[in-house]
Amino acid sequence: DTGVSQDPRHKITKRGQNVTFRCDPISEHNRLYWYRQTLGQGPEFLTYFQNEAQLEKSRLLSDRFSAERPKGSFSTLEIQRTEQGDSAMYLCASTPDLSYNEQFFGPGTRLTVL
Amino acid sequence: DAKTTQPPSMDCAEGRAANLPCNHSTISGNEYVYWYRQIHSQGPQYIIHGLKNNETNEMASPIITEDRKSSTLILPHATLRDTAVYYCIVRVVHQAGTALIFGKGTTLSVSS
C-alpha cells in the first residue's frame, strides 16, 4: 500500500501522560498536514510542513503539542501532559506540492485519554 | 469558520441518485467548490472540485448554480459503499496546498 500511513491506529493513555504519533506520507510528497477530528465534527487543521519546515500552526496547537518532520519525510506529533479534551482522531495528510488540489489522508490515530 | 452550510443528514435508496446540497453564499469569484467524503473509521477522501459546471468524474458530478451561491453533488447511482460523511469546502485554487477548512458535512445513509 503506497498511501499515507499512521501509527499507531489506536492509543489509550492516562491523563498526564505523553504520547507520540507517527505519519508516513506518500513518497515524494513535500507537504504534510496534521488535523484533529472530534466526534461529530469535521477535521480541524493543526499544522503543516513544507519538507522539513513547519509553515503554519493553528491556535488549536497549544504549547503541549509539538510536531516535527526532521528529514522532510515522516512526521511525528507529540502531545505532552495529555488531557481528556485531547481525545480525538488525529489525521495526517500529504500532497505533492502547493499547486496540487487533492490532499491524501491517512487512516488516522484514535487517541483516548482516560 | 467553514464558509459552507450543509444539511446534517440525508437518506437515499440504493441505486437511486443522491443529491447532496451545499450553500456557499459568500463564495468569491476565485474560489472553487471542493468535495471530500469520509467513510466511517477512515480519513477523508477527495472526490472532485470545480469552479462552474464543467467538472465530472466516475464518482460524482457537482452542479453549481449560476450565481455560484450554492451547489449540489450528485451521485447518480448510490451504492451501500457510498454511505459516508460528505464535506463541501470552498477555497482559492492557487492556495490549493494550504489547509482544508471542514464543516460538519452531511451524513449520507444509503440503504437497500
mmCIF file with all atom_site columns, N, CA, C and O in Angstrom, chain A residues 43-67:
data_model
loop_
_atom_site.group_PDB
_atom_site.id
_atom_site.type_symbol
_atom_site.label_atom_id
_atom_site.label_alt_id
_atom_site.label_comp_id
_atom_site.label_asym_id
_atom_site.label_entity_id
_atom_site.label_seq_id
_atom_site.pdbx_PDB_ins_code
_atom_site.Cartn_x
_atom_site.Cartn_y
_atom_site.Cartn_z
_atom_site.occupancy
_atom_site.B_iso_or_equiv
_atom_site.pdbx_formal_charge
_atom_site.auth_seq_id
_atom_site.auth_comp_id
_atom_site.auth_asym_id
_atom_site.auth_atom_id
_atom_site.pdbx_PDB_model_num
ATOM 1   N N  . PRO A 1 43 ? -12.799 17.452 10.368 1.00 0.00 ? 43 PRO A N  1
ATOM 2   C CA . PRO A 1 43 ? -11.402 17.632 10.773 1.00 0.00 ? 43 PRO A CA 1
ATOM 3   C C  . PRO A 1 43 ? -11.051 19.107 10.924 1.00 0.00 ? 43 PRO A C  1
ATOM 4   O O  . PRO A 1 43 ? -11.524 19.954 10.169 1.00 0.00 ? 43 PRO A O  1
ATOM 5   N N  . GLU A 1 44 ? -10.184 19.392 11.907 1.00 0.00 ? 44 GLU A N  1
ATOM 6   C CA . GLU A 1 44 ? -9.706  20.758 12.146 1.00 0.00 ? 44 GLU A CA 1
ATOM 7   C C  . GLU A 1 44 ? -8.196  20.793 11.942 1.00 0.00 ? 44 GLU A C  1
ATOM 8   O O  . GLU A 1 44 ? -7.469  19.949 12.469 1.00 0.00 ? 44 GLU A O  1
ATOM 9   N N  . PHE A 1 45 ? -7.742  21.788 11.224 1.00 0.00 ? 45 PHE A N  1
ATOM 10  C CA . PHE A 1 45 ? -6.333  21.922 10.905 1.00 0.00 ? 45 PHE A CA 1
ATOM 11  C C  . PHE A 1 45 ? -5.508  22.203 12.156 1.00 0.00 ? 45 PHE A C  1
ATOM 12  O O  . PHE A 1 45 ? -5.885  23.013 13.007 1.00 0.00 ? 45 PHE A O  1
ATOM 13  N N  . LEU A 1 46 ? -4.364  21.533 12.255 1.00 0.00 ? 46 LEU A N  1
ATOM 14  C CA . LEU A 1 46 ? -3.427  21.781 13.348 1.00 0.00 ? 46 LEU A CA 1
ATOM 15  C C  . LEU A 1 46 ? -2.155  22.468 12.850 1.00 0.00 ? 46 LEU A C  1
ATOM 16  O O  . LEU A 1 46 ? -1.755  23.517 13.354 1.00 0.00 ? 46 LEU A O  1
ATOM 17  N N  . THR A 1 47 ? -1.491  21.850 11.864 1.00 0.00 ? 47 THR A N  1
ATOM 18  C CA . THR A 1 47 ? -0.231  22.388 11.392 1.00 0.00 ? 47 THR A CA 1
ATOM 19  C C  . THR A 1 47 ? 0.131   21.746 10.060 1.00 0.00 ? 47 THR A C  1
ATOM 20  O O  . THR A 1 47 ? -0.438  20.718 9.695  1.00 0.00 ? 47 THR A O  1
ATOM 21  N N  . TYR A 1 48 ? 1.072   22.388 9.331  1.00 0.00 ? 48 TYR A N  1
ATOM 22  C CA . TYR A 1 48 ? 1.566   21.722 8.142  1.00 0.00 ? 48 TYR A CA 1
ATOM 23  C C  . TYR A 1 48 ? 3.031   22.055 7.875  1.00 0.00 ? 48 TYR A C  1
ATOM 24  O O  . TYR A 1 48 ? 3.569   23.050 8.368  1.00 0.00 ? 48 TYR A O  1
ATOM 25  N N  . PHE A 1 49 ? 3.655   21.169 7.118  1.00 0.00 ? 49 PHE A N  1
ATOM 26  C CA . PHE A 1 49 ? 5.066   21.254 6.787  1.00 0.00 ? 49 PHE A CA 1
ATOM 27  C C  . PHE A 1 49 ? 5.242   21.295 5.273  1.00 0.00 ? 49 PHE A C  1
ATOM 28  O O  . PHE A 1 49 ? 4.536   20.627 4.525  1.00 0.00 ? 49 PHE A O  1
ATOM 29  N N  . GLN A 1 50 ? 6.220   22.088 4.866  1.00 0.00 ? 50 GLN A N  1
ATOM 30  C CA . GLN A 1 50 ? 6.735   22.033 3.515  1.00 0.00 ? 50 GLN A CA 1
ATOM 31  C C  . GLN A 1 50 ? 8.146   21.457 3.666  1.00 0.00 ? 50 GLN A C  1
ATOM 32  O O  . GLN A 1 50 ? 9.033   22.116 4.203  1.00 0.00 ? 50 GLN A O  1
ATOM 33  N N  . ASN A 1 51 ? 8.327   20.238 3.233  1.00 0.00 ? 51 ASN A N  1
ATOM 34  C CA . ASN A 1 51 ? 9.556   19.497 3.519  1.00 0.00 ? 51 ASN A CA 1
ATOM 35  C C  . ASN A 1 51 ? 9.762   19.478 5.042  1.00 0.00 ? 51 ASN A C  1
ATOM 36  O O  . ASN A 1 51 ? 8.871   19.060 5.756  1.00 0.00 ? 51 ASN A O  1
ATOM 37  N N  . GLU A 1 52 ? 10.906  19.950 5.541  1.00 0.00 ? 52 GLU A N  1
ATOM 38  C CA . GLU A 1 52 ? 11.123  19.885 6.987  1.00 0.00 ? 52 GLU A CA 1
ATOM 39  C C  . GLU A 1 52 ? 10.675  21.139 7.714  1.00 0.00 ? 52 GLU A C  1
ATOM 40  O O  . GLU A 1 52 ? 10.700  21.195 8.941  1.00 0.00 ? 52 GLU A O  1
ATOM 41  N N  . ALA A 1 53 ? 10.261  22.159 6.976  1.00 0.00 ? 53 ALA A N  1
ATOM 42  C CA . ALA A 1 53 ? 9.884   23.427 7.591  1.00 0.00 ? 53 ALA A CA 1
ATOM 43  C C  . ALA A 1 53 ? 8.403   23.429 7.987  1.00 0.00 ? 53 ALA A C  1
ATOM 44  O O  . ALA A 1 53 ? 7.526   23.146 7.168  1.00 0.00 ? 53 ALA A O  1
ATOM 45  N N  . GLN A 1 54 ? 8.176   23.799 9.236  1.00 0.00 ? 54 GLN A N  1
ATOM 46  C CA . GLN A 1 54 ? 6.797   23.921 9.724  1.00 0.00 ? 54 GLN A CA 1
ATOM 47  C C  . GLN A 1 54 ? 6.311   25.317 9.367  1.00 0.00 ? 54 GLN A C  1
ATOM 48  O O  . GLN A 1 54 ? 6.775   26.311 9.930  1.00 0.00 ? 54 GLN A O  1
ATOM 49  N N  . LEU A 1 55 ? 5.376   25.420 8.438  1.00 0.00 ? 55 LEU A N  1
ATOM 50  C CA . LEU A 1 55 ? 4.992   26.707 7.882  1.00 0.00 ? 55 LEU A CA 1
ATOM 51  C C  . LEU A 1 55 ? 3.831   27.380 8.601  1.00 0.00 ? 55 LEU A C  1
ATOM 52  O O  . LEU A 1 55 ? 3.713   28.605 8.560  1.00 0.00 ? 55 LEU A O  1
ATOM 53  N N  . GLU A 1 56 ? 2.968   26.614 9.208  1.00 0.00 ? 56 GLU A N  1
ATOM 54  C CA . GLU A 1 56 ? 1.806   27.217 9.844  1.00 0.00 ? 56 GLU A CA 1
ATOM 55  C C  . GLU A 1 56 ? 1.328   26.336 10.990 1.00 0.00 ? 56 GLU A C  1
ATOM 56  O O  . GLU A 1 56 ? 1.369   25.121 10.910 1.00 0.00 ? 56 GLU A O  1
ATOM 57  N N  . LYS A 1 57 ? 0.902   26.997 12.060 1.00 0.00 ? 57 LYS A N  1
ATOM 58  C CA . LYS A 1 57 ? 0.316   26.312 13.205 1.00 0.00 ? 57 LYS A CA 1
ATOM 59  C C  . LYS A 1 57 ? -0.995  27.000 13.564 1.00 0.00 ? 57 LYS A C  1
ATOM 60  O O  . LYS A 1 57 ? -1.051  28.225 13.616 1.00 0.00 ? 57 LYS A O  1
ATOM 61  N N  . SER A 1 58 ? -2.023  26.225 13.826 1.00 0.00 ? 58 SER A N  1
ATOM 62  C CA . SER A 1 58 ? -3.292  26.833 14.193 1.00 0.00 ? 58 SER A CA 1
ATOM 63  C C  . SER A 1 58 ? -3.311  27.135 15.694 1.00 0.00 ? 58 SER A C  1
ATOM 64  O O  . SER A 1 58 ? -2.460  26.682 16.453 1.00 0.00 ? 58 SER A O  1
ATOM 65  N N  . ARG A 1 59 ? -4.318  27.888 16.095 1.00 0.00 ? 59 ARG A N  1
ATOM 66  C CA . ARG A 1 59 ? -4.478  28.223 17.518 1.00 0.00 ? 59 ARG A CA 1
ATOM 67  C C  . ARG A 1 59 ? -4.786  26.974 18.344 1.00 0.00 ? 59 ARG A C  1
ATOM 68  O O  . ARG A 1 59 ? -4.614  26.976 19.562 1.00 0.00 ? 59 ARG A O  1
ATOM 69  N N  . LEU A 1 60 ? -5.239  25.913 17.673 1.00 0.00 ? 60 LEU A N  1
ATOM 70  C CA . LEU A 1 60 ? -5.540  24.672 18.386 1.00 0.00 ? 60 LEU A CA 1
ATOM 71  C C  . LEU A 1 60 ? -4.276  24.000 18.899 1.00 0.00 ? 60 LEU A C  1
ATOM 72  O O  . LEU A 1 60 ? -4.339  23.182 19.819 1.00 0.00 ? 60 LEU A O  1
ATOM 73  N N  . LEU A 1 61 ? -3.160  24.329 18.305 1.00 0.00 ? 61 LEU A N  1
ATOM 74  C CA . LEU A 1 61 ? -1.908  23.676 18.664 1.00 0.00 ? 61 LEU A CA 1
ATOM 75  C C  . LEU A 1 61 ? -1.312  24.384 19.882 1.00 0.00 ? 61 LEU A C  1
ATOM 76  O O  . LEU A 1 61 ? -0.501  25.300 19.747 1.00 0.00 ? 61 LEU A O  1
ATOM 77  N N  . SER A 1 62 ? -1.741  23.924 21.065 1.00 0.00 ? 62 SER A N  1
ATOM 78  C CA . SER A 1 62 ? -1.262  24.564 22.292 1.00 0.00 ? 62 SER A CA 1
ATOM 79  C C  . SER A 1 62 ? 0.201   24.215 22.529 1.00 0.00 ? 62 SER A C  1
ATOM 80  O O  . SER A 1 62 ? 0.812   23.433 21.796 1.00 0.00 ? 62 SER A O  1
ATOM 81  N N  . ASP A 1 63 ? 0.753   24.791 23.597 1.00 0.00 ? 63 ASP A N  1
ATOM 82  C CA . ASP A 1 63 ? 2.162   24.548 23.928 1.00 0.00 ? 63 ASP A CA 1
ATOM 83  C C  . ASP A 1 63 ? 2.433   23.090 24.256 1.00 0.00 ? 63 ASP A C  1
ATOM 84  O O  . ASP A 1 63 ? 3.585   22.657 24.226 1.00 0.00 ? 63 ASP A O  1
ATOM 85  N N  . ARG A 1 64 ? 1.397   22.332 24.558 1.00 0.00 ? 64 ARG A N  1
ATOM 86  C CA . ARG A 1 64 ? 1.606   20.918 24.886 1.00 0.00 ? 64 ARG A CA 1
ATOM 87  C C  . ARG A 1 64 ? 1.796   20.069 23.625 1.00 0.00 ? 64 ARG A C  1
ATOM 88  O O  . ARG A 1 64 ? 2.175   18.908 23.731 1.00 0.00 ? 64 ARG A O  1
ATOM 89  N N  . PHE A 1 65 ? 1.519   20.650 22.486 1.00 0.00 ? 65 PHE A N  1
ATOM 90  C CA . PHE A 1 65 ? 1.627   19.938 21.216 1.00 0.00 ? 65 PHE A CA 1
ATOM 91  C C  . PHE A 1 65 ? 2.913   20.354 20.504 1.00 0.00 ? 65 PHE A C  1
ATOM 92  O O  . PHE A 1 65 ? 3.240   21.538 20.450 1.00 0.00 ? 65 PHE A O  1
ATOM 93  N N  . SER A 1 66 ? 3.597   19.388 19.943 1.00 0.00 ? 66 SER A N  1
ATOM 94  C CA . SER A 1 66 ? 4.736   19.706 19.097 1.00 0.00 ? 66 SER A CA 1
ATOM 95  C C  . SER A 1 66 ? 4.795   18.730 17.943 1.00 0.00 ? 66 SER A C  1
ATOM 96  O O  . SER A 1 66 ? 4.542   17.539 18.104 1.00 0.00 ? 66 SER A O  1
ATOM 97  N N  . ALA A 1 67 ? 5.106   19.252 16.775 1.00 0.00 ? 67 ALA A N  1
ATOM 98  C CA . ALA A 1 67 ? 5.200   18.426 15.586 1.00 0.00 ? 67 ALA A CA 1
ATOM 99  C C  . ALA A 1 67 ? 6.555   18.645 14.940 1.00 0.00 ? 67 ALA A C  1
ATOM 100 O O  . ALA A 1 67 ? 7.092   19.753 14.966 1.00 0.00 ? 67 ALA A O  1
#
